Coordinates of C-alpha atoms in Angstrom, one line a residue:
X1 CA 82.7 120.5 106.8
X2 CA 82.0 120.3 103.0
X3 CA 78.4 121.3 103.7
X4 CA 79.6 124.2 106.0
X5 CA 82.0 125.4 103.3
X6 CA 79.2 125.3 100.7
X7 CA 76.9 127.4 102.9
X8 CA 79.8 129.9 103.6
X9 CA 80.5 130.4 99.9
X10 CA 76.8 130.8 99.1
X11 CA 76.6 133.9 101.2
X12 CA 80.2 135.1 100.8
X13 CA 80.3 134.9 97.0
X14 CA 76.8 134.5 95.5
X15 CA 74.4 136.3 97.8
X16 CA 75.3 140.0 97.1
X17 CA 74.4 139.8 93.3
X18 CA 72.4 136.6 93.4
X19 CA 70.6 135.5 90.3
X20 CA 68.9 132.1 90.6
X21 CA 69.2 131.1 86.9
X22 CA 72.8 132.1 86.4
X23 CA 73.7 130.4 89.7
X24 CA 72.0 127.1 88.8
X25 CA 73.5 127.2 85.3
X26 CA 77.0 127.6 86.7
X27 CA 76.6 124.9 89.3
X28 CA 75.1 122.6 86.7
X29 CA 78.1 123.0 84.4
X30 CA 80.9 122.8 87.0
X31 CA 79.3 120.5 89.6
X32 CA 76.5 118.4 88.2
X33 CA 77.9 117.8 84.7
X34 CA 81.3 116.4 86.0
X35 CA 79.3 114.3 88.4
X36 CA 77.2 112.8 85.5
X37 CA 80.2 112.2 83.2
X38 CA 82.3 110.6 85.9
X39 CA 79.5 108.5 87.3
X40 CA 78.3 107.2 84.0
X41 CA 81.9 106.5 82.9
X42 CA 82.5 104.5 86.1
X43 CA 79.2 102.6 85.9
X44 CA 79.9 101.6 82.2
X45 CA 83.5 100.6 83.1
X46 CA 82.4 98.6 86.1
X47 CA 79.8 96.8 84.0
X48 CA 82.3 96.0 81.2
X49 CA 85.0 94.7 83.5
X50 CA 82.9 93.1 86.3
X51 CA 79.6 92.6 84.6
X52 CA 77.9 94.2 87.6
X53 CA 76.4 97.5 88.8
X54 CA 77.9 98.8 92.1
X55 CA 74.7 99.1 94.0
X56 CA 72.3 96.5 92.5
X57 CA 68.5 96.6 92.7
X58 CA 66.4 93.4 92.1
X59 CA 62.7 94.1 91.6
X60 CA 61.5 92.5 88.3
X61 CA 63.7 89.4 88.2
X62 CA 64.6 90.3 84.7
X63 CA 68.4 90.9 84.6
X64 CA 68.3 93.6 82.0
X65 CA 65.5 95.6 83.6
X66 CA 67.2 95.3 87.0
X67 CA 70.5 96.5 85.6
X68 CA 68.9 99.5 84.0
X69 CA 67.1 100.3 87.3
X70 CA 70.3 99.9 89.2
X71 CA 72.1 102.1 86.8
X72 CA 69.7 105.0 87.2
X73 CA 69.4 104.5 90.9
X74 CA 73.2 104.9 91.2
X75 CA 73.0 108.1 89.3
X76 CA 70.1 109.5 91.3
X77 CA 71.6 108.6 94.7
X78 CA 75.3 109.0 94.0
X79 CA 75.9 105.5 95.5
X80 CA 78.2 104.3 92.7
X81 CA 81.3 106.0 94.1
X82 CA 82.6 107.0 97.6
X83 CA 81.3 110.5 98.6
X84 CA 79.4 111.0 95.3
X85 CA 76.1 111.1 97.2
X86 CA 77.1 114.7 98.0
X87 CA 76.4 116.0 94.5
X88 CA 72.7 115.1 94.2
X89 CA 72.3 116.4 97.7
X90 CA 74.0 119.7 97.2
X91 CA 72.3 120.3 93.8
X92 CA 68.9 120.1 95.6
X93 CA 70.3 122.5 98.2
X94 CA 71.3 124.8 95.3
X95 CA 67.8 124.6 93.8
X96 CA 66.4 125.6 97.2
X97 CA 68.5 128.8 97.2
X98 CA 65.5 131.2 97.3
X99 CA 64.7 129.7 100.8
X100 CA 68.3 130.5 101.9
X101 CA 68.0 134.0 100.5
X102 CA 64.9 134.4 102.7
X103 CA 66.8 132.8 105.7
X104 CA 69.6 135.4 105.3
X105 CA 67.1 138.3 105.4
X106 CA 65.4 137.4 108.7
X107 CA 66.8 138.7 112.1
X108 CA 70.0 137.0 113.3
X109 CA 68.2 135.7 116.5
X110 CA 65.7 133.9 114.3
X111 CA 68.5 132.5 112.2
X112 CA 70.3 131.1 115.2
X113 CA 67.2 129.6 116.7
X114 CA 66.2 127.9 113.5
X115 CA 69.7 126.5 113.1
X116 CA 69.8 125.2 116.7
X117 CA 66.4 123.5 116.3
X118 CA 67.6 121.8 113.1
X119 CA 70.8 120.6 114.8
X120 CA 68.6 119.0 117.4
X121 CA 66.5 117.3 114.7
X122 CA 69.7 116.1 113.1
X123 CA 70.8 114.4 116.3
X124 CA 67.5 112.5 116.4
X125 CA 67.3 111.4 112.7
X126 CA 71.0 110.5 112.0
X127 CA 72.5 110.2 108.5
X128 CA 70.5 108.2 105.9
X129 CA 71.3 104.5 105.4
X130 CA 74.2 104.2 102.9
X131 CA 73.7 107.9 102.2
X132 CA 71.2 107.0 99.5
X133 CA 68.1 109.0 100.6
X134 CA 68.9 112.5 99.4
X135 CA 65.9 114.1 101.2
X136 CA 67.0 112.5 104.4
X137 CA 70.5 113.9 103.8
X138 CA 69.0 117.4 103.4
X139 CA 67.3 117.1 106.8
X140 CA 70.5 115.9 108.5
X141 CA 73.0 118.3 106.9
X142 CA 70.8 121.5 106.5
X143 CA 71.9 123.1 109.7
X144 CA 75.6 122.8 108.7
X145 CA 74.8 124.7 105.5
X146 CA 73.1 127.4 107.6
X147 CA 76.0 127.5 110.0
X148 CA 78.3 128.3 107.0
X149 CA 75.9 131.2 106.1
X150 CA 75.9 132.5 109.6
X151 CA 79.7 132.4 109.8
X152 CA 79.9 134.4 106.5
X153 CA 77.4 136.9 107.8
X154 CA 79.4 137.5 111.1
X155 CA 82.8 136.6 109.7
X156 CA 84.7 139.7 111.1
X157 CA 83.3 139.3 114.6
X158 CA 83.9 135.5 114.7
X159 CA 87.4 135.8 113.2
X160 CA 88.4 138.4 115.8
X161 CA 87.6 135.8 118.5
X162 CA 89.0 132.6 116.9
X163 CA 92.3 134.1 115.8
X164 CA 93.4 134.0 119.4
X165 CA 95.8 131.1 120.1
X166 CA 94.0 130.3 123.4
X167 CA 90.8 129.8 121.5
X168 CA 92.6 127.4 119.2
X169 CA 93.7 125.2 122.1
X170 CA 90.2 125.4 123.8
X171 CA 88.6 124.2 120.5
X172 CA 91.2 121.5 120.1
X173 CA 90.4 120.3 123.6
X174 CA 86.7 120.3 122.8
X175 CA 87.2 118.2 119.7
X176 CA 89.2 115.6 121.7
X177 CA 86.7 115.7 124.6
X178 CA 83.7 115.2 122.3
X179 CA 85.4 112.3 120.6
X180 CA 86.2 110.7 123.9
X181 CA 82.6 111.3 125.1
X182 CA 81.3 109.6 122.0
X183 CA 83.6 106.6 122.6
X184 CA 82.4 106.3 126.2
X185 CA 78.8 106.5 125.1
X186 CA 79.4 103.8 122.6
X187 CA 79.2 105.8 119.3
X188 CA 81.9 104.8 116.9
X189 CA 81.8 106.8 113.6
X190 CA 78.7 108.0 111.9
X191 CA 75.2 106.8 112.8
X192 CA 72.8 105.9 110.0
X193 CA 69.0 105.4 109.9
X194 CA 66.9 103.8 107.2
X195 CA 63.8 105.7 108.4
X196 CA 63.8 109.3 109.5
X197 CA 61.5 108.9 112.5
X198 CA 63.0 105.7 113.9
X199 CA 64.5 106.2 117.4
X200 CA 68.0 104.8 117.7
X201 CA 69.5 107.2 120.2
X202 CA 71.2 110.6 119.8
X203 CA 73.9 111.3 117.2
X204 CA 76.7 113.0 119.1
X205 CA 78.8 113.3 115.9
X206 CA 76.8 116.5 115.3
X207 CA 78.4 118.2 118.4
X208 CA 81.8 116.8 117.6
X209 CA 81.7 118.2 114.0
X210 CA 80.6 121.6 115.2
X211 CA 83.6 121.8 117.5
X212 CA 85.8 120.4 114.6
X213 CA 84.6 123.2 112.3
X214 CA 85.4 125.8 114.9
X215 CA 88.9 124.3 115.4
X216 CA 89.6 124.2 111.7
X217 CA 88.5 127.8 111.3
X218 CA 90.8 128.8 114.1
X219 CA 93.7 126.8 112.7
X220 CA 93.3 128.3 109.2
X221 CA 93.3 131.8 110.7
X222 CA 96.6 130.9 112.3
X223 CA 98.0 129.7 108.9
X224 CA 96.9 132.9 107.2
X225 CA 100.0 134.5 108.7
X226 CA 102.3 132.4 106.5
X227 CA 102.8 132.2 102.8
X228 CA 102.2 128.5 101.9
X229 CA 102.1 128.1 98.1
X230 CA 101.6 124.3 98.4
X231 CA 98.6 124.7 100.6
X232 CA 97.2 127.3 98.3
X233 CA 97.5 124.9 95.4
X234 CA 95.7 122.2 97.3
X235 CA 92.9 124.6 98.1
X236 CA 92.7 125.6 94.4
X237 CA 92.1 122.1 93.3
X238 CA 90.3 120.7 96.3
X239 CA 87.1 120.2 94.3
X240 CA 88.7 118.2 91.5
X241 CA 90.5 116.1 94.2
X242 CA 87.0 115.4 95.6
X243 CA 85.9 114.0 92.2
X244 CA 89.1 112.1 91.5
X245 CA 89.7 110.5 94.9
X246 CA 86.6 108.2 94.6
X247 CA 88.1 106.7 91.4
X248 CA 91.4 106.2 93.1
X249 CA 89.8 104.5 96.1
X250 CA 87.9 102.2 93.8
X251 CA 91.1 101.2 91.9
X252 CA 92.9 100.6 95.2
X253 CA 90.0 98.4 96.3
X254 CA 89.7 96.5 93.0
X255 CA 93.5 96.0 92.7
X256 CA 93.8 95.2 96.4
X257 CA 96.9 97.5 96.6
X258 CA 98.8 96.6 99.8
X259 CA 95.6 95.0 101.0
X260 CA 94.9 98.4 102.5
X261 CA 91.3 99.2 101.6
X262 CA 89.9 95.9 102.8
X263 CA 91.9 95.5 106.0
X264 CA 92.8 98.7 107.8
X265 CA 93.9 97.8 111.3
X266 CA 96.1 100.6 112.5
X267 CA 96.7 104.3 112.4
X268 CA 99.7 103.9 110.2
X269 CA 97.7 101.9 107.6
X270 CA 95.2 104.7 107.6
X271 CA 98.0 107.3 107.1
X272 CA 99.5 105.3 104.3
X273 CA 96.2 105.0 102.6
X274 CA 95.6 108.7 102.9
X275 CA 99.0 109.6 101.5
X276 CA 98.5 107.2 98.6
X277 CA 95.0 108.4 97.8
X278 CA 95.8 112.1 98.2
X279 CA 99.0 112.1 96.1
X280 CA 97.4 110.0 93.4
X281 CA 94.3 112.2 93.3
X282 CA 96.3 115.4 93.2
X283 CA 98.5 114.1 90.4
X284 CA 95.6 112.9 88.4
X285 CA 93.8 116.2 88.7
X286 CA 96.9 118.1 87.5
X287 CA 97.4 115.8 84.6
X288 CA 93.7 116.0 83.6
X289 CA 93.9 119.8 83.6
X290 CA 97.0 119.9 81.5
X291 CA 95.6 117.5 78.9
X292 CA 92.0 118.9 78.7
X293 CA 92.8 122.5 79.6
X294 CA 89.5 124.6 79.8
X295 CA 87.4 121.5 79.0
X296 CA 88.5 119.9 82.3
X297 CA 86.0 122.1 84.0
X298 CA 83.2 119.9 82.7
X299 CA 85.0 116.7 83.7
X300 CA 86.6 117.3 87.1
X301 CA 85.1 120.8 88.0
X302 CA 88.3 122.7 87.4

């Protein structure tokens, strides 16, 4: 859904007056710079406290050289913190923006056909092993980015359909049905491949997420009718929450708070972990903004 939203915003906000250099400059300052600062800070802190790098590589046998290699590998892949792989991936997508400008300008039939073909490819190749191969991630997630662009292009038409309450319930049913189908077929969670061309079955998560995106769009159209200041606030700081939540998860893991992160065995434990992580991340983002003011943009992207 994050990739879908990124594709939507690319067309909805940036396409009309698109300038490659100003676009990249903006994304470098409020997306890549916070990623670099937070990643480097975490890697140094981890090394000082634990005397280890989160995702170690051993090639030379020399401890210092291997630590340096591990340090830069973590930065390049985003492996150091949960979900940080997304930033190197999306920055390469941003650098490929001229290709998406060309994609937007071709006929809608061609756009849909290309996107469908890429979704089929994604079902074959799966996500990259440990999310460390950024080019593999691009192959897998590219159609979701294009789906976001397509939604923005045809937003009025699509919104007129998904606003209906009946459509919301149909999409909810498809989300549940696709999840049950995955379970019956033996797929639990995401599938990962270390090699793009290795055959290990079809990834049905692709279909499930397409339905889930449709459901969430329909649900948010229903929520538009209400004035929900708290939800607006969460939306406003969703990106800083993304940056902060990985730190919170790491602290919970290291401190073994409630023994949650290591041994999640029930729905209620998952719910408790979500509440703890979300509330802590939300609070930390607000405090950081109040302390650093405008400069927080370069630390947490807000």
